[in-house]
Tab-separated table of C-alpha atoms in Angstrom:
chain	number	residue	atom	x	y	z
A	3	MET	CA	90.461	62.070	169.661
A	4	PRO	CA	87.797	60.610	167.353
A	5	VAL	CA	87.437	62.160	163.912
A	6	ILE	CA	83.746	63.046	163.470
A	7	HIS	CA	82.410	64.688	160.319
A	8	PRO	CA	80.442	67.887	161.014
A	9	THR	CA	77.272	66.390	159.513
A	10	ALA	CA	77.360	63.312	161.754
A	11	ILE	CA	75.263	63.062	164.924
A	12	VAL	CA	76.794	61.354	167.962
A	13	GLU	CA	74.451	61.302	170.927
A	14	ALA	CA	75.723	62.027	174.412
A	15	GLY	CA	76.735	58.843	176.193
A	16	ALA	CA	78.166	57.022	173.184
A	17	LYS	CA	81.572	55.470	173.943
A	18	LEU	CA	84.155	56.047	171.214
A	19	ALA	CA	87.781	54.964	171.178
A	20	GLU	CA	90.317	57.709	170.520
A	21	ASP	CA	90.971	56.818	166.870
A	22	VAL	CA	87.408	56.114	165.695
A	23	LYS	CA	86.423	57.710	162.370
A	24	ILE	CA	82.817	58.724	161.768
A	25	GLY	CA	81.990	59.923	158.271
A	26	PRO	CA	79.293	62.181	156.821
A	27	PHE	CA	75.652	61.839	157.867
A	28	CYS	CA	76.187	59.001	160.336
A	29	ILE	CA	74.000	58.681	163.447
A	30	VAL	CA	75.424	57.044	166.566
A	31	GLY	CA	73.071	56.370	169.466
A	32	ALA	CA	73.694	57.103	173.120
A	33	GLU	CA	74.384	53.492	174.135
A	34	VAL	CA	76.671	52.559	171.239
A	35	GLU	CA	80.282	51.490	171.879
A	36	LEU	CA	82.957	51.688	169.167
A	37	ALA	CA	86.393	50.153	169.803
A	38	GLU	CA	89.725	51.374	168.496
A	39	GLY	CA	90.113	51.734	164.760
A	40	VAL	CA	86.419	51.447	163.914
A	41	GLU	CA	85.413	53.407	160.822
A	42	LEU	CA	81.894	54.404	159.759
A	43	VAL	CA	82.275	55.456	156.132
A	44	SER	CA	79.071	57.510	155.750
A	45	HIS	CA	75.275	57.352	156.215
A	46	VAL	CA	75.593	54.623	158.870
A	47	THR	CA	72.968	54.412	161.622
A	48	LEU	CA	73.807	52.707	164.930
A	49	ALA	CA	71.156	52.380	167.620
A	50	GLY	CA	70.469	50.651	170.915
A	51	ARG	CA	73.024	48.693	172.919
A	52	THR	CA	75.331	48.028	169.988
A	53	SER	CA	79.068	47.442	170.256
A	54	ILE	CA	81.551	47.108	167.384
A	55	GLY	CA	85.009	45.606	167.855
A	56	ALA	CA	88.390	46.950	166.886
A	57	ARG	CA	89.225	47.839	163.281
A	58	SER	CA	85.816	46.947	161.902
A	59	LYS	CA	84.643	49.034	158.968
A	60	VAL	CA	81.016	49.852	158.195
A	61	TYR	CA	79.901	51.119	154.798
A	62	PRO	CA	77.048	53.476	153.788
A	63	PHE	CA	73.358	52.925	154.485
A	64	THR	CA	73.932	50.193	157.045
A	65	SER	CA	71.526	49.901	159.979
A	66	LEU	CA	72.783	48.166	163.128
A	67	GLY	CA	71.023	47.732	166.457
A	68	HIS	CA	67.502	48.907	165.692
A	69	PRO	CA	64.648	46.918	167.294
A	70	PRO	CA	64.240	43.339	166.055
A	71	GLN	CA	61.560	42.459	163.532
A	72	ASP	CA	59.677	40.346	166.034
A	73	LEU	CA	56.158	41.153	167.205
A	74	LYS	CA	56.965	39.626	170.604
A	75	TYR	CA	59.642	42.248	171.248
A	76	LYS	CA	58.441	44.745	173.846
A	77	GLY	CA	61.470	46.959	174.225
A	78	GLU	CA	63.496	44.752	176.585
A	79	PRO	CA	67.154	45.816	176.974
A	80	SER	CA	68.840	43.534	174.455
A	81	ARG	CA	72.227	43.804	172.737
A	82	LEU	CA	73.997	43.507	169.403
A	83	GLU	CA	77.699	42.649	169.716
A	84	ILE	CA	79.915	42.758	166.622
A	85	GLY	CA	83.495	41.510	166.792
A	86	SER	CA	86.760	42.933	165.561
A	87	ASP	CA	88.095	43.176	161.994
A	88	CYS	CA	84.674	42.834	160.391
A	89	VAL	CA	83.772	44.372	157.038
A	90	ILE	CA	80.109	45.355	156.840
A	91	ARG	CA	79.118	46.550	153.389
A	92	GLU	CA	76.282	48.739	152.132
A	93	HIS	CA	72.651	48.240	153.226
A	94	VAL	CA	73.425	45.531	155.800
A	95	THR	CA	70.986	45.198	158.703
A	96	MET	CA	71.622	43.454	162.027
A	97	ASN	CA	69.161	43.387	164.925
A	98	PRO	CA	69.683	42.885	168.669
A	99	GLY	CA	68.253	39.966	170.613
A	100	THR	CA	64.927	39.341	172.303
A	101	GLU	CA	63.904	38.013	175.685
A	102	GLY	CA	63.025	34.666	174.092
A	103	GLY	CA	66.533	34.264	172.692
A	104	GLY	CA	68.782	35.422	175.508
A	105	LEU	CA	68.719	39.171	174.731
A	106	LEU	CA	71.794	38.961	172.517
A	107	THR	CA	72.753	38.813	168.854
A	108	LYS	CA	76.473	38.121	168.545
A	109	ILE	CA	78.759	38.418	165.512
A	110	GLY	CA	82.293	37.018	165.675
A	111	ASN	CA	85.608	38.396	164.443
A	112	GLY	CA	86.843	38.841	160.887
A	113	GLY	CA	83.506	38.468	159.114
A	114	LEU	CA	82.607	39.821	155.681
A	115	PHE	CA	78.984	40.830	155.233
A	116	MET	CA	78.323	41.896	151.658
A	117	VAL	CA	75.665	44.255	150.309
A	118	GLY	CA	72.142	43.716	151.608
A	119	VAL	CA	72.876	41.007	154.185
A	120	HIS	CA	70.394	40.670	157.053
A	121	ILE	CA	71.159	39.079	160.434
A	122	ALA	CA	68.026	38.762	162.558
A	123	HIS	CA	67.527	38.776	166.318
A	124	ASP	CA	69.232	36.279	168.623
A	125	CYS	CA	71.572	34.858	165.972
A	126	MET	CA	74.999	33.567	166.948
A	127	VAL	CA	77.535	34.033	164.130
A	128	GLY	CA	81.084	32.694	164.411
A	129	ASP	CA	84.473	34.006	163.301
A	130	ARG	CA	85.598	34.593	159.704
A	131	VAL	CA	82.212	33.963	158.147
A	132	ILE	CA	81.329	35.291	154.703
A	133	LEU	CA	77.779	36.181	153.719
A	134	ALA	CA	77.474	37.170	150.072
A	135	ASN	CA	75.099	39.768	148.672
A	136	ASN	CA	71.514	39.683	149.942
A	137	ALA	CA	71.935	36.556	152.060
A	138	ILE	CA	69.450	36.581	154.947
A	139	VAL	CA	69.537	34.771	158.277
A	140	ALA	CA	66.351	34.424	160.331
A	141	GLY	CA	66.150	34.632	164.107
A	142	HIS	CA	67.912	32.293	166.533
A	143	ALA	CA	70.123	30.727	163.832
A	144	VAL	CA	73.612	29.534	164.778
A	145	ILE	CA	76.370	29.991	162.183
A	146	GLY	CA	79.724	28.326	162.888
A	147	ASP	CA	83.239	29.606	162.208
A	148	ARG	CA	84.406	29.984	158.588
A	149	VAL	CA	80.951	29.378	157.100
A	150	VAL	CA	80.338	30.766	153.603
A	151	ILE	CA	76.757	31.610	152.588
A	152	GLY	CA	76.149	32.316	148.919
A	153	GLY	CA	74.245	35.276	147.556
A	154	HIS	CA	70.437	35.470	147.823
A	155	SER	CA	70.346	32.477	150.171
A	156	ALA	CA	67.928	32.284	153.091
A	157	ILE	CA	68.489	30.519	156.414
A	158	LEU	CA	65.393	29.462	158.375
A	159	GLN	CA	65.004	30.430	162.021
A	160	PHE	CA	66.663	28.143	164.600
A	161	VAL	CA	68.764	26.407	161.916
A	162	ARG	CA	72.339	25.452	162.835
A	163	ILE	CA	75.133	25.657	160.254
A	164	GLY	CA	78.256	23.811	161.305
A	165	LYS	CA	81.823	25.056	161.198
A	166	GLY	CA	83.378	25.328	157.744
A	167	ALA	CA	80.153	24.649	155.833
A	168	MET	CA	79.258	26.263	152.524
A	169	ILE	CA	75.781	27.245	151.326
A	170	GLY	CA	75.401	27.535	147.555
A	171	GLY	CA	73.902	30.720	146.149
A	172	MET	CA	70.111	31.116	146.015
A	173	SER	CA	69.561	28.228	148.451
A	174	GLY	CA	66.743	27.938	150.965
A	175	VAL	CA	68.156	26.206	154.049
A	176	GLU	CA	65.438	24.649	156.216
A	177	GLN	CA	67.499	22.083	158.139
A	178	ASP	CA	70.801	21.975	160.002
A	179	VAL	CA	73.981	21.754	157.891
A	180	LEU	CA	76.806	19.452	158.967
A	181	PRO	CA	80.245	20.931	159.714
A	182	TYR	CA	82.297	21.132	156.498
A	183	GLY	CA	79.214	20.264	154.468
A	184	LEU	CA	78.079	21.724	151.157
A	185	VAL	CA	74.366	22.273	150.541
A	186	MET	CA	72.535	23.884	147.669
A	187	GLY	CA	69.192	24.093	145.941
A	188	LYS	CA	65.877	25.909	146.069
A	189	ARG	CA	65.120	23.716	149.075
A	190	ALA	CA	68.689	22.903	149.982
A	191	SER	CA	69.968	19.334	150.145
A	192	PHE	CA	73.340	17.973	151.206
A	193	ALA	CA	75.722	17.813	148.213
A	194	GLY	CA	78.975	16.637	149.777
A	195	LEU	CA	81.890	18.244	151.571
A	196	ASN	CA	83.045	21.834	151.243
A	197	ILE	CA	86.320	20.815	149.644
A	198	VAL	CA	87.370	24.411	148.940
A	199	GLY	CA	86.937	25.349	152.575
A	200	LEU	CA	88.808	22.276	153.773
A	201	LYS	CA	91.746	23.097	151.498
A	202	ARG	CA	91.813	26.698	152.684
A	203	ALA	CA	91.907	25.489	156.272
A	204	SER	CA	94.990	23.334	155.473
A	205	LEU	CA	93.581	20.403	157.403
A	206	PRO	CA	95.490	17.074	157.409
A	207	LEU	CA	94.718	15.074	154.271
A	208	ASP	CA	94.291	11.782	156.119
A	209	GLN	CA	91.694	13.348	158.416
A	210	VAL	CA	89.819	14.815	155.443
A	211	LYS	CA	89.759	11.426	153.683
A	212	GLU	CA	88.366	9.791	156.810
A	213	LEU	CA	85.817	12.580	157.079
A	214	ARG	CA	84.656	11.948	153.503
A	215	ARG	CA	84.209	8.229	154.158
A	216	SER	CA	82.445	8.998	157.427
A	217	ILE	CA	79.930	11.287	155.739
A	218	GLU	CA	79.207	8.603	153.151
A	219	SER	CA	78.531	6.036	155.864
A	220	LEU	CA	76.500	8.520	157.893
A	221	PHE	CA	73.996	8.917	155.060
A	222	ALA	CA	74.157	5.302	153.818
A	223	GLU	CA	70.852	3.456	153.817
A	224	GLU	CA	71.926	0.722	156.178
A	225	GLY	CA	69.015	0.801	158.571
A	226	GLY	CA	69.037	2.245	162.037
A	227	THR	CA	69.026	5.953	162.765
A	228	LEU	CA	71.257	8.848	161.873
A	229	ALA	CA	72.117	9.242	165.554
A	230	GLY	CA	73.016	5.566	165.798
A	231	ARG	CA	75.348	5.765	162.817
A	232	ALA	CA	76.933	8.883	164.313
A	233	GLU	CA	77.599	7.058	167.587
A	234	ALA	CA	79.195	4.224	165.626
A	235	LEU	CA	81.503	6.695	163.883
A	236	ARG	CA	82.637	8.039	167.243
A	237	LYS	CA	83.666	4.540	168.282
A	238	ASP	CA	85.350	3.744	164.949
A	239	LEU	CA	87.308	7.013	164.614
A	240	PRO	CA	87.796	8.421	168.113
A	241	ASP	CA	91.009	10.267	167.210
A	242	ASN	CA	89.759	12.236	164.183
A	243	PRO	CA	88.695	15.707	165.406
A	244	LEU	CA	86.837	16.475	162.164
A	245	VAL	CA	84.692	13.377	162.486
A	246	GLY	CA	84.202	14.222	166.155
A	247	GLU	CA	82.821	17.642	165.253
A	248	VAL	CA	80.339	16.096	162.821
A	249	VAL	CA	79.228	13.489	165.369
A	250	ASP	CA	78.742	16.123	168.087
A	251	PHE	CA	76.738	18.220	165.637
A	252	VAL	CA	74.454	15.344	164.635
A	253	LEU	CA	73.830	14.464	168.270
A	254	GLY	CA	73.275	18.097	169.269
A	255	GLN	CA	69.911	19.692	169.869
A	256	SER	CA	68.047	20.382	166.619
A	257	ARG	CA	64.669	21.865	165.794
A	258	HIS	CA	64.598	20.999	162.115
A	259	GLY	CA	66.696	17.860	161.674
A	260	ILE	CA	69.826	17.428	159.556
A	261	CYS	CA	69.989	18.465	155.903
A	262	GLN	CA	70.490	15.232	153.917
A	263	PRO	CA	71.185	14.267	150.292
A	264	ASP	CA	68.317	14.010	147.835
A	265	ALA	CA	66.872	10.531	147.650
């Protein structure tokens, strides 16, 4: 049966797997669901329709599932879903969705969320992401798999960050970031490929070299539009999946445009 410290409060109705561990002074709401192996270290507060996947560990003074910081929210039954094998460090906050965003905030598997991270309402966060200390993500943002966001960075609402991208520390990201891209700066600009992330992913070297050349041509001042150059890349390199991901991203729906290099 679950191990629950005597000072913890678990409201009736909460669903706990048999081997869940709940430490001192935690509060678990009535609609919370904790899968096998979940551990709440201490002073963790879980509210609303929040679920946490297997083997995830949550550290002190974290707040998950409380109402979103959105004045349009009127108490609609929204959810926060957190995947398995996540590490959620001290003072992290994550909010559920709103009616305007599909009523769901979703966090993938294997993520590391360091001290002071904030994930706002209606965000979609992929697998194996890393958010360093005090990184904040505004509402409706989409964060792809294996993204790394440096400390004290801020992601604007509705921004998309592609798979494998890296955001340098203390960056303000106001536009979409290409898959495998590296951006940085007070008002972030595109600075090249995330070479470290590509190496860690053990991707084929020939595909990475083609990706590098493709990115250079994508941002070359050769007239036409970014979308047009992306379509040309699809025709030139139809068999490179990395280039295909970038092309699909560029041609996808965007509210803020694509983050580009400084002029």
